[in-house]
Tab-separated table of C-alpha atoms and ligand atoms in Angstrom:
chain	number	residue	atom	x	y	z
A	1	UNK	CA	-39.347	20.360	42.572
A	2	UNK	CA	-37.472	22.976	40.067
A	3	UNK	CA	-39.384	23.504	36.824
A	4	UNK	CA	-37.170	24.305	33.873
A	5	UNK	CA	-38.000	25.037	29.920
A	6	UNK	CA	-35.766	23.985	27.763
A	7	UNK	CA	-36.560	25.596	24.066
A	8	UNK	CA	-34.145	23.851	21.836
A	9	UNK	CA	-35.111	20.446	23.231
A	10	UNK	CA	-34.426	17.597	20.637
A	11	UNK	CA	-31.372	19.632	19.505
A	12	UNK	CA	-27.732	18.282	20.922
A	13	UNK	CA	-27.682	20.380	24.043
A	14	UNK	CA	-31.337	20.076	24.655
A	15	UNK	CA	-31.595	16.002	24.993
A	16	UNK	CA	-27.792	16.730	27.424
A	17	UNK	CA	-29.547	19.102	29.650
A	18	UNK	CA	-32.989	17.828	29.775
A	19	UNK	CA	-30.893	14.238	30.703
A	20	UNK	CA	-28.871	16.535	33.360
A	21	UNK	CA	-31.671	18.278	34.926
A	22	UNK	CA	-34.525	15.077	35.225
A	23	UNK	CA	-31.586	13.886	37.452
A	24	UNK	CA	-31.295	16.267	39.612
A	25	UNK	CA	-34.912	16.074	40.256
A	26	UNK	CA	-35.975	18.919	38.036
A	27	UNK	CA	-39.918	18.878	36.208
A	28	UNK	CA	-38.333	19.387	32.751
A	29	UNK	CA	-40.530	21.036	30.171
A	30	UNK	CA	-39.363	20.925	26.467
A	31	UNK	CA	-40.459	23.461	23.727
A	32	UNK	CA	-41.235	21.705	20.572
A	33	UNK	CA	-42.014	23.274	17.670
A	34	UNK	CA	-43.756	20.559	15.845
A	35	UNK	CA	-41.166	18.490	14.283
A	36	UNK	CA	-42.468	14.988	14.528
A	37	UNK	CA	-41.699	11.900	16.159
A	38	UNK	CA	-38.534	11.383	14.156
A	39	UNK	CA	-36.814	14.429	15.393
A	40	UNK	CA	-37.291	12.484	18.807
A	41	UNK	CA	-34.216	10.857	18.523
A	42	UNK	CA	-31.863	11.971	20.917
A	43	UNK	CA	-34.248	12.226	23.898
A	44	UNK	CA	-34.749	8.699	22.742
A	45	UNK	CA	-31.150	7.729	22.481
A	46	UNK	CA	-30.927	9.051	26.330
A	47	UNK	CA	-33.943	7.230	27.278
A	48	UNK	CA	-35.576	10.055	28.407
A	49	UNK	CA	-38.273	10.699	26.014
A	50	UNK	CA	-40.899	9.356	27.948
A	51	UNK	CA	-39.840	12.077	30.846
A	52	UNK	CA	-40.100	15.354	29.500
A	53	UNK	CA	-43.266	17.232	29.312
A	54	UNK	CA	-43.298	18.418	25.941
A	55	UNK	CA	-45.319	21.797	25.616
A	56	UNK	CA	-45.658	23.252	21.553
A	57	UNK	CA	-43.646	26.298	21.234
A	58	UNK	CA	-41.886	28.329	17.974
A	59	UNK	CA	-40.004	31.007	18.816
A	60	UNK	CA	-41.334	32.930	16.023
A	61	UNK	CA	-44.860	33.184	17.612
A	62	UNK	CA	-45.241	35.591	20.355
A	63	UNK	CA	-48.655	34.438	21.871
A	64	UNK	CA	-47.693	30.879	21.985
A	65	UNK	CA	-44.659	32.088	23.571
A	66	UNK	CA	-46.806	34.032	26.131
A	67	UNK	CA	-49.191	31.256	27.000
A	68	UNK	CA	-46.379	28.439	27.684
A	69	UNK	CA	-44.833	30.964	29.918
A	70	UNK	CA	-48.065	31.714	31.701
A	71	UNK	CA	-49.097	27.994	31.777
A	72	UNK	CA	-45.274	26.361	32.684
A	73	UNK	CA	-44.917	29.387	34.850
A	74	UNK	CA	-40.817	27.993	34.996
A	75	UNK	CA	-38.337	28.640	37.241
A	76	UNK	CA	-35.382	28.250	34.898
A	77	UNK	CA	-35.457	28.754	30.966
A	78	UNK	CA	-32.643	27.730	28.907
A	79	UNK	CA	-32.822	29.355	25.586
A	80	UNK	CA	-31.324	26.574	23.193
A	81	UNK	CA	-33.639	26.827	20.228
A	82	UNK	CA	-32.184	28.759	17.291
A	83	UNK	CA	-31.176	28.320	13.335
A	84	UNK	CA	-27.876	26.737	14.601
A	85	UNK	CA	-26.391	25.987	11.101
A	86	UNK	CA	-23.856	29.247	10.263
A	87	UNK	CA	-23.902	27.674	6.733
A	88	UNK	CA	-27.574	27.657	6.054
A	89	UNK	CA	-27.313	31.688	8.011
A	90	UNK	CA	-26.219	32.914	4.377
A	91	UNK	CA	-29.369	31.269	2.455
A	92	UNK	CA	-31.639	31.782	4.790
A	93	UNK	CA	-30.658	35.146	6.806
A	94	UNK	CA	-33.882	36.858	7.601
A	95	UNK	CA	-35.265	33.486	8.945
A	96	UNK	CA	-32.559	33.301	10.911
A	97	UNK	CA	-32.607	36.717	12.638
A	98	UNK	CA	-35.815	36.254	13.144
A	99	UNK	CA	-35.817	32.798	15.476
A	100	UNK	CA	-32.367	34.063	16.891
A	101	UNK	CA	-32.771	37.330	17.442
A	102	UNK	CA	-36.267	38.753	17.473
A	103	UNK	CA	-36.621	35.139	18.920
A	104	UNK	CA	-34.797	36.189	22.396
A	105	UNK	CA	-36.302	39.474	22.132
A	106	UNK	CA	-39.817	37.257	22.609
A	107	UNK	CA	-39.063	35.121	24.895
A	108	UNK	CA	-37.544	37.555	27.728
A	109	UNK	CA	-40.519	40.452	26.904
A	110	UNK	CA	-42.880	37.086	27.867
A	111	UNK	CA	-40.635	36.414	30.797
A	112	UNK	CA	-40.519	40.069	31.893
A	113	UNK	CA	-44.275	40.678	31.973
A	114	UNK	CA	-45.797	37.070	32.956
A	115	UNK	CA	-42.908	35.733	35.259
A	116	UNK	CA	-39.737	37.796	36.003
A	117	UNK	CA	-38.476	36.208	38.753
A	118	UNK	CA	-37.705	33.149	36.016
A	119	UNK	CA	-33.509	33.149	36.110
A	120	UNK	CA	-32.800	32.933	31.859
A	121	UNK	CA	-30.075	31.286	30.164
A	122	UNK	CA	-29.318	32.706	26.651
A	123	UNK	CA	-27.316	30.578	24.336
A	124	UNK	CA	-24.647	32.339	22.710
A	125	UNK	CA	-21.883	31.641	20.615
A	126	UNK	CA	-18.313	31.708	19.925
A	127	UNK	CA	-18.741	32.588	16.510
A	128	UNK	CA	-19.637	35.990	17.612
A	129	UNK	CA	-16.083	36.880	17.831
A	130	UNK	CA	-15.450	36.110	14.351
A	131	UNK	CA	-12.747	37.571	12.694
A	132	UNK	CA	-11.028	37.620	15.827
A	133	UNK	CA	-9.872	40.465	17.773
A	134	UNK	CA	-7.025	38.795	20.031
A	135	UNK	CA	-6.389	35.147	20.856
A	136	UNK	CA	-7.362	33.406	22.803
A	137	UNK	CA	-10.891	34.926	23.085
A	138	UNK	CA	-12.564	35.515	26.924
A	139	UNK	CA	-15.923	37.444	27.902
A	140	UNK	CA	-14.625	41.007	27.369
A	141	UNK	CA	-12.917	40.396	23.364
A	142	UNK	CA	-14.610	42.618	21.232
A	143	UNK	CA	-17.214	41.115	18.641
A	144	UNK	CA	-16.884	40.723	14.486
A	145	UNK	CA	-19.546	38.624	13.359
A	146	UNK	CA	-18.723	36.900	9.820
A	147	UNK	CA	-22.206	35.562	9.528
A	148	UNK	CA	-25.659	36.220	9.584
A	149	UNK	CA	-26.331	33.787	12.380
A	150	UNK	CA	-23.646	35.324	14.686
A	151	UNK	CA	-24.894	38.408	14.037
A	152	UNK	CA	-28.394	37.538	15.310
A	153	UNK	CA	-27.028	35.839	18.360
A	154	UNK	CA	-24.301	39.282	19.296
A	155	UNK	CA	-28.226	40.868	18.977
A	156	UNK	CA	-29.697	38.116	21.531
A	157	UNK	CA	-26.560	38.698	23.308
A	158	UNK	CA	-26.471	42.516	24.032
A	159	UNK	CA	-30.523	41.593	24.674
A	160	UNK	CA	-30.029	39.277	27.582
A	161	UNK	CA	-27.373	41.979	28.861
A	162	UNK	CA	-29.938	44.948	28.938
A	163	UNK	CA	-32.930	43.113	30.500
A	164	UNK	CA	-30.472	41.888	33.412
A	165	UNK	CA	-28.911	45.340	33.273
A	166	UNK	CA	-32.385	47.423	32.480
A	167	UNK	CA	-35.323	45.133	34.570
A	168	UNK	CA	-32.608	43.346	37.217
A	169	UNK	CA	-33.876	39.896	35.657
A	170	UNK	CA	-31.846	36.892	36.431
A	171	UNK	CA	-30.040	36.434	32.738
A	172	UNK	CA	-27.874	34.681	31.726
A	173	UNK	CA	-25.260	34.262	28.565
A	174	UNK	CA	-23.135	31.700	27.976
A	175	UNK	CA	-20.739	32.375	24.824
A	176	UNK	CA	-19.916	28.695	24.630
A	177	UNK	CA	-17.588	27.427	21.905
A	178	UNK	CA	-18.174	24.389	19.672
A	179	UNK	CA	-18.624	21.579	21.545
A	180	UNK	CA	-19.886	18.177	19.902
A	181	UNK	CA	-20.953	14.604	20.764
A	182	UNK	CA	-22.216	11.342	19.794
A	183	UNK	CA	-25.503	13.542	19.366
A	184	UNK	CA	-24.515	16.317	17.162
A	185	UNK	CA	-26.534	16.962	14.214
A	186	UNK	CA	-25.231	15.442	10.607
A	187	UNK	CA	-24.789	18.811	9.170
A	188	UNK	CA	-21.533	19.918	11.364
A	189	UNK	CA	-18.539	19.041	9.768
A	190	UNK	CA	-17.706	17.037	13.104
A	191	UNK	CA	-20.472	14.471	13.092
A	192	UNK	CA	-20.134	14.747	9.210
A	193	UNK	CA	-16.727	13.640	9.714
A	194	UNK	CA	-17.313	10.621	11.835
A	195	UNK	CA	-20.603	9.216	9.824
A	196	UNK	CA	-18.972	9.459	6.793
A	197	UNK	CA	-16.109	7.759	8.149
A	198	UNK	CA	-18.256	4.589	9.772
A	199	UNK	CA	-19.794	4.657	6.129
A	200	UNK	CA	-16.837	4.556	3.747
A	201	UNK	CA	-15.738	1.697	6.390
A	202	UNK	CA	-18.657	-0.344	5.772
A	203	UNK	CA	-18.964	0.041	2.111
A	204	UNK	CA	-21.927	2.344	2.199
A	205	UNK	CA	-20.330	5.943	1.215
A	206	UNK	CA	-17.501	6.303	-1.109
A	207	UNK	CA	-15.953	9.757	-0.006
A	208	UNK	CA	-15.812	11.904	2.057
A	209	UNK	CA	-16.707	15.717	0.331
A	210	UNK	CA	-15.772	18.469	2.649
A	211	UNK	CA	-15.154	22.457	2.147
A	212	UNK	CA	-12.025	24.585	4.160
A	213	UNK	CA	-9.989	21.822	5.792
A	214	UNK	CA	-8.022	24.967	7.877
A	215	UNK	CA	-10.215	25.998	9.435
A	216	UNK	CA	-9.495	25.820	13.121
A	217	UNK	CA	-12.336	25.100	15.981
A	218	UNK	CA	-11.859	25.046	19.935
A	219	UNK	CA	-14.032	21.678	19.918
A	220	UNK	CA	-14.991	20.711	23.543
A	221	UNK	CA	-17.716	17.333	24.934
A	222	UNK	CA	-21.454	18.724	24.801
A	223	UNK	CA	-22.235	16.951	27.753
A	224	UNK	CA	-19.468	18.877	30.023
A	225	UNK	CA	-21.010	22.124	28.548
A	226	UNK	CA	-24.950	21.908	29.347
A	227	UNK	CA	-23.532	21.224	33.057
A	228	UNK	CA	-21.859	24.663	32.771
A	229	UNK	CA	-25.613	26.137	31.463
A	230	UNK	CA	-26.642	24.657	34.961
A	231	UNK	CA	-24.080	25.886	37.029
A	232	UNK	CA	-24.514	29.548	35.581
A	233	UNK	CA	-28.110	29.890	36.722
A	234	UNK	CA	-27.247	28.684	40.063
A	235	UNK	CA	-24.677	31.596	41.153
A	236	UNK	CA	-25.524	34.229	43.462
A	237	UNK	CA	-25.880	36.827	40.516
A	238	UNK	CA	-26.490	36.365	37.224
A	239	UNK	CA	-22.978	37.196	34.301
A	240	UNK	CA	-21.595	36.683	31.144
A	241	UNK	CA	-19.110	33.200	30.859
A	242	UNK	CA	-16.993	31.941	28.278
A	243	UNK	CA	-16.957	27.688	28.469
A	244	UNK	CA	-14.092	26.153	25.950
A	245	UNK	CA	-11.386	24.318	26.204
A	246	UNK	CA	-8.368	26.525	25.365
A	247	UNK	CA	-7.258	24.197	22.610
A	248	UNK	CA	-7.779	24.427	18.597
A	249	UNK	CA	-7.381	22.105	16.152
A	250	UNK	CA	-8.065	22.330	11.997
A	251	UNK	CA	-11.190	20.147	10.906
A	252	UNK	CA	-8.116	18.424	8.455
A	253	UNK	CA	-6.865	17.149	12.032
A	254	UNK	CA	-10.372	15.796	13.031
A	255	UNK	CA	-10.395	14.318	9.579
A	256	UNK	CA	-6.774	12.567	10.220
A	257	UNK	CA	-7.615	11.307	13.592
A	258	UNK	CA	-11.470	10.043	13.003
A	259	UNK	CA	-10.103	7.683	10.042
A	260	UNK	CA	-7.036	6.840	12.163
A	261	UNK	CA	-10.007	5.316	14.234
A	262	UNK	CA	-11.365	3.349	11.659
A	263	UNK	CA	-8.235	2.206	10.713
A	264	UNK	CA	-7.221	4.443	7.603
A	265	UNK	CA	-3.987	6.505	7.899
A	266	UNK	CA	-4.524	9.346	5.013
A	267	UNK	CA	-2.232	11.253	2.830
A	268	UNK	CA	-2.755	14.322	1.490
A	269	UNK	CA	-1.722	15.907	-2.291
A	270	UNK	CA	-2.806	19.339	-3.589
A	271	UNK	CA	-3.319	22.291	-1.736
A	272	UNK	CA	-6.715	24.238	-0.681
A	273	UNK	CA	-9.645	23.690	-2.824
A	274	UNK	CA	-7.254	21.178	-4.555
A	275	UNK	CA	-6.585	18.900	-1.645
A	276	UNK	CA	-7.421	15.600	-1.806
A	277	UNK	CA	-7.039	12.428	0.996
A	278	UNK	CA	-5.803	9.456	-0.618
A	279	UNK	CA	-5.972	6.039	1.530
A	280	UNK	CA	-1.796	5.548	2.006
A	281	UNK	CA	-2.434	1.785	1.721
A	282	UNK	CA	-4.327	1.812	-1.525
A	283	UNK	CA	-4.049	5.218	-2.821
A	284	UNK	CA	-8.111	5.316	-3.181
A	285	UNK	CA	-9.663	9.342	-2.920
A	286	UNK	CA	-11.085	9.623	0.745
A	287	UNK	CA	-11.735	13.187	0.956
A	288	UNK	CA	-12.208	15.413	-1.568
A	289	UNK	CA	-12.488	19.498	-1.082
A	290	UNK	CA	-16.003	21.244	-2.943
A	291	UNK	CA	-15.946	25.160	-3.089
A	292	UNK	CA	-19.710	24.773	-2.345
A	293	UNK	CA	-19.017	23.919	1.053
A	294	UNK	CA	-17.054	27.121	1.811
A	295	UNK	CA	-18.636	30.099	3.582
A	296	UNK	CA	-18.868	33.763	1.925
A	297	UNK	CA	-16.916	34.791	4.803
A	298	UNK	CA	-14.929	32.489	7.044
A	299	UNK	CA	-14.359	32.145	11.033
A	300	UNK	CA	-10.700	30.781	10.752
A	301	UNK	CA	-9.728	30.500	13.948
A	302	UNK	CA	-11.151	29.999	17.440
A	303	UNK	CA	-10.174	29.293	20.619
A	304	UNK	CA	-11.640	30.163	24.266
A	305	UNK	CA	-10.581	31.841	27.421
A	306	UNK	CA	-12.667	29.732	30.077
A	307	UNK	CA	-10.546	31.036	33.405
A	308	UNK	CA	-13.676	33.256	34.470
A	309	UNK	CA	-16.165	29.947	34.318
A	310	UNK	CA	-13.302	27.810	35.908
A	311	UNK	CA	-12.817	30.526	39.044
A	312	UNK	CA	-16.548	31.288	39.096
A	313	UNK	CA	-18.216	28.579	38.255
A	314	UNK	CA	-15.646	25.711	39.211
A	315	UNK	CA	-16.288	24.371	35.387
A	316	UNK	CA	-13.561	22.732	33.323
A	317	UNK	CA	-13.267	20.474	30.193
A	318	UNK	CA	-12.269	17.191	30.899
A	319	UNK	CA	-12.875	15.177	27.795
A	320	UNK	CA	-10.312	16.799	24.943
A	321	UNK	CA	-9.905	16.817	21.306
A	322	UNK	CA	-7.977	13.090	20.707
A	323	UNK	CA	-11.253	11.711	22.727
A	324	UNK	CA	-13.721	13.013	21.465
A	325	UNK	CA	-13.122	12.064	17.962
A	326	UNK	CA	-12.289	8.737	19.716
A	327	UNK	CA	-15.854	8.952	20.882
A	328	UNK	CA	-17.616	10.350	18.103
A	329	UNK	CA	-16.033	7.931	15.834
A	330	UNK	CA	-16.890	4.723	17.483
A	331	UNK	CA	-20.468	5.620	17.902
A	332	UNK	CA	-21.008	5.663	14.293
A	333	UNK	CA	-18.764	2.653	13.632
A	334	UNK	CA	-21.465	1.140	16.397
A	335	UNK	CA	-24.471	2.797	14.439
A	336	UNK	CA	-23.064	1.586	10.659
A	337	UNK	CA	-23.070	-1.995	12.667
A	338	UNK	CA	-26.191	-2.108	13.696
A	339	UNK	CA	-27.124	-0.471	10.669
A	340	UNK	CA	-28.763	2.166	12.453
B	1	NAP	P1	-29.287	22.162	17.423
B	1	NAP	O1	-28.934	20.732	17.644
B	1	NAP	O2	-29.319	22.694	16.050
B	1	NAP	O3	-30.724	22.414	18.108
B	1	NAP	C1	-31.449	23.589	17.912
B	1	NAP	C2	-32.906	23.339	18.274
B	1	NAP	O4	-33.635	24.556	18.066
B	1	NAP	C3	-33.603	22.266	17.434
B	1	NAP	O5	-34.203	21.329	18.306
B	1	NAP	C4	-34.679	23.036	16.667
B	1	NAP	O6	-35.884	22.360	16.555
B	1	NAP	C5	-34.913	24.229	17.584
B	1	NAP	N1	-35.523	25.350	16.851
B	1	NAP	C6	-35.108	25.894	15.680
B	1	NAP	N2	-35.934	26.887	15.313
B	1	NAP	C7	-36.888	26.982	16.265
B	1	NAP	C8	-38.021	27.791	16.434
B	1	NAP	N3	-38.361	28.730	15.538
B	1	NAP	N4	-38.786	27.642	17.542
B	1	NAP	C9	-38.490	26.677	18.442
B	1	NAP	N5	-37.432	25.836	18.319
B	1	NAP	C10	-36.633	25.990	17.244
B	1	NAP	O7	-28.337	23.101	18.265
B	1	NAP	P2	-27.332	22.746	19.478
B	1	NAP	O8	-26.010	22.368	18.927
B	1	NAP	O9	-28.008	21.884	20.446
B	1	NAP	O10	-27.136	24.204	20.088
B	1	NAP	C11	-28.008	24.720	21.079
B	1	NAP	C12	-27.927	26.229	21.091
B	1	NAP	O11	-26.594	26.627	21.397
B	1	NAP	C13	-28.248	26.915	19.775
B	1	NAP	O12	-28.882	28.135	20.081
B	1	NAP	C14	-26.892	27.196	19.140
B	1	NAP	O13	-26.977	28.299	18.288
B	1	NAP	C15	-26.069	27.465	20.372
B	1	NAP	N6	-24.642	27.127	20.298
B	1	NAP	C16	-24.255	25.879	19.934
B	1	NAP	C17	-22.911	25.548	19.948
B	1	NAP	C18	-22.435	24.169	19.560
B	1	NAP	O14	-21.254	24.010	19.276
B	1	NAP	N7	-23.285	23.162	19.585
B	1	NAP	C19	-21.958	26.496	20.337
B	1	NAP	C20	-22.401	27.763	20.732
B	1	NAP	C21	-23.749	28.062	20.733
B	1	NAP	P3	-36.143	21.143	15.525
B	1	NAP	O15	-35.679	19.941	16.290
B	1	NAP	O16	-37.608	21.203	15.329
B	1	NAP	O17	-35.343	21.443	14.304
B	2	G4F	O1	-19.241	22.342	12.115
B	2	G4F	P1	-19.498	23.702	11.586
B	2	G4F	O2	-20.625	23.847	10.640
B	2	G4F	O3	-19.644	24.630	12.861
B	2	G4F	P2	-19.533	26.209	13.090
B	2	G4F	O4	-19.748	26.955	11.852
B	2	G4F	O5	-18.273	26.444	13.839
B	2	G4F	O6	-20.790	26.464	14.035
B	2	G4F	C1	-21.079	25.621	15.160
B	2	G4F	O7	-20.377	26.102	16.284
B	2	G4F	C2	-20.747	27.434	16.683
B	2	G4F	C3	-19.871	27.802	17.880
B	2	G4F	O8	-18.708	28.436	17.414
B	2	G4F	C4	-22.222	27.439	17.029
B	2	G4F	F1	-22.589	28.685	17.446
B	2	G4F	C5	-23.042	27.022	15.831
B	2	G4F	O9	-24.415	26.952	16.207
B	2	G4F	C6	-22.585	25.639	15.378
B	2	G4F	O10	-22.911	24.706	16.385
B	2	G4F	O11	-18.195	24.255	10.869
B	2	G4F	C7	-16.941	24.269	11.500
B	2	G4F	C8	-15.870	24.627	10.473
B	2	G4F	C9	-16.217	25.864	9.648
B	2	G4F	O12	-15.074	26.686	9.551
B	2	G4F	C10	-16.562	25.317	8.271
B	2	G4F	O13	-16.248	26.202	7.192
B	2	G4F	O14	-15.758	23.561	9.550
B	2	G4F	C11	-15.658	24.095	8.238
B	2	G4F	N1	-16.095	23.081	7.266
B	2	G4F	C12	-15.312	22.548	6.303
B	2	G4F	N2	-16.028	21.684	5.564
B	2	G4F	C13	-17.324	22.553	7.167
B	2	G4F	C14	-17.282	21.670	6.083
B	2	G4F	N3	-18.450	22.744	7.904
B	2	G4F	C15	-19.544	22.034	7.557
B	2	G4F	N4	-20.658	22.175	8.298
B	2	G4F	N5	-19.559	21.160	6.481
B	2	G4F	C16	-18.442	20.955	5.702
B	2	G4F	O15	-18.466	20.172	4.765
């Protein structure tokens, strides 16, 4: 039986590939940094919960890095813990740099003295190319980090690159682009999207208060992308792959099509931080734009290169844009039901 530490695991991609990996017959281990019970719910939600063995582990703390390491003694880590909000990067930047970069930098020096025969999967991030170079973006476009957080993750990046280059350790780096779900936390302006949406349906929320609605995102399914984390710690040697779907689409789009689902077609007056969404039937303010919700410096538009993954790795996105919203959507319609 495979034994595989998952830091990161009651985030999004941590409940996926915990779910993925206790199938395939792996002992899954989950790095918790204390969070409480109700951060459980996704490995809940998945039913899985009662499955993983749950070890305490910050990646801020270097000991309690070392002695999970030593006491685990894994065959697989996937590196999924991090400040993951770019937002909350500008208020809170040192933090940040220091659980996504000096973070990595922790966990592989633990790897690399107490276990180096562990194959490492480093999870890093399309918003590393930033102002973009060229488009569409694959493994080799240059990187202009807009954010703190991106710039801690291009360090965790180059990190993974020099242990596999420097020690010959099995590591990994996945630059995956966004990809969301059913399980994607409430601060994203996907799953913002779609709760607020189940909410104004059901009388509970009045509006819907976003920041740049132009802002364009390669969005891929979550669940499609922890498979490709899998798959890239199963090849002969370990590389560099960029998972996305080769599609973009403005978060005003997502906006459109999640209250299409709910059964609101909007109409927009005013332009930028001036926009509004009116309800066309009753002329009611749905959305509303808040310069508080813009970023000192923007990403504007991404969109992935994934031919490398798809000839390598034999990954590709099935579930696309229209769906997923589709998806996301009807799960919190479900949730506001149930009142959940
Ligand atoms: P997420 O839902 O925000 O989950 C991140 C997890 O990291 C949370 O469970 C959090 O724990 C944990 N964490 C934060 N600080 C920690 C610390 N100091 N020590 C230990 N654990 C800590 O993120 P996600 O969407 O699943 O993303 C997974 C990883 O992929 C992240 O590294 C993210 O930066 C990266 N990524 C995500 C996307 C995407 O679109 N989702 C795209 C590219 C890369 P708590 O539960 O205690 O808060
Ligand atoms: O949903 P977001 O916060 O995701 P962002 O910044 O793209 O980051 C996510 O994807 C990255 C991969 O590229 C991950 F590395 C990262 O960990 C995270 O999972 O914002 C998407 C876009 C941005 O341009 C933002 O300015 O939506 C725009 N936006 C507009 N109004 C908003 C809002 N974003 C948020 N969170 N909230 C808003 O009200």
């Amino acid at each position: 039986m495979k034994k595989a530490l998952i830091t990161g695991i009651r985030g999004q991609d941590g409940a996926y590939l915990a779910k993925l990996l206790l199938d395939m017959g792996y002992e899954v281990y989950g790095a918790d940094r204390r969070s409480g019970d109700s951060g459980n719910w996704r490995l809940k939600e998945l039913g899985i919960d009662k499955y993983v063995k749950i070890e305490y582990m910050d990646l801020l703390e270097l000991t309690n890095i070392r002695h999970v390491i030593a006491k685990v003694k894994p065959d697989e880590v996937y590196n999924l813990a991090a400040q993951s909000f770019v937002g909350v990067s500008f208020e809170q930047p040192i933090l940040t740099a220091d659980i996504d970069a000096m973070g990595v930098l922790r966990l592989l020096e633990a790897i690399r003295d107490i276990k180096p025969d562990t194959k490492f999967y480093q999870a890093s991030t399309s918003e590393m190319f930033g102002k973009a170079r060229e488009v569409p973006q694959n493994e080799n476009t240059p990187f202009h980090p807009r954010s703190p957080y991106a710039t801690a993750k291009v360090f965790a990046h180059y990190t993974t690159q020099n242990y596999r280059e420097a020690y010959n350790m099995y590591a990994c780096s996945g630059i995956l682009f966004n990809h969301e779900s059913e399980l994607r936390g409430l601060e994203f302006v996907t799953r913002k999207i779609t709760d607020a949406v189940a909410k104004i349906k059901y009388g509970i929320q009045d509006r819907l208060v976003l920041g740049n609605l132009d802002s364009k995102r390669d969005w891929g399914y979550a669940p499609e992308y922890v498979y490709g984390m899998y798959l890239m710690l199963q090849q002969e040697k370990p590389d560099n792959y960029v998972l996305a779907t080769n599609e973009t689409h403005s978060v005003r789009e997502f906006v459109e099509k999640a209250f299409l689902v709910a059964g609101f077609e909007i109409e927009w007056i005013g332009e930028n931080e001036n926009a509004k969404g009116l309800d066309k039937k009753t002329g009611k303010v749905l959305i509303e734009v808040l310069k508080e919700f813009y970023r000192p410096a923007e990403v504007d538009l991404l969109i992935g290169d994934y031919t490398k993954a798809k000839q390598k790795l034999g990954w590709e996105p099935k579930t696309k844009f229209d769906e997923i919203v589709e998806i996301m959507t009807l799960k919190d319609l479900e949730r506001q039901s149930k009142n959940i």
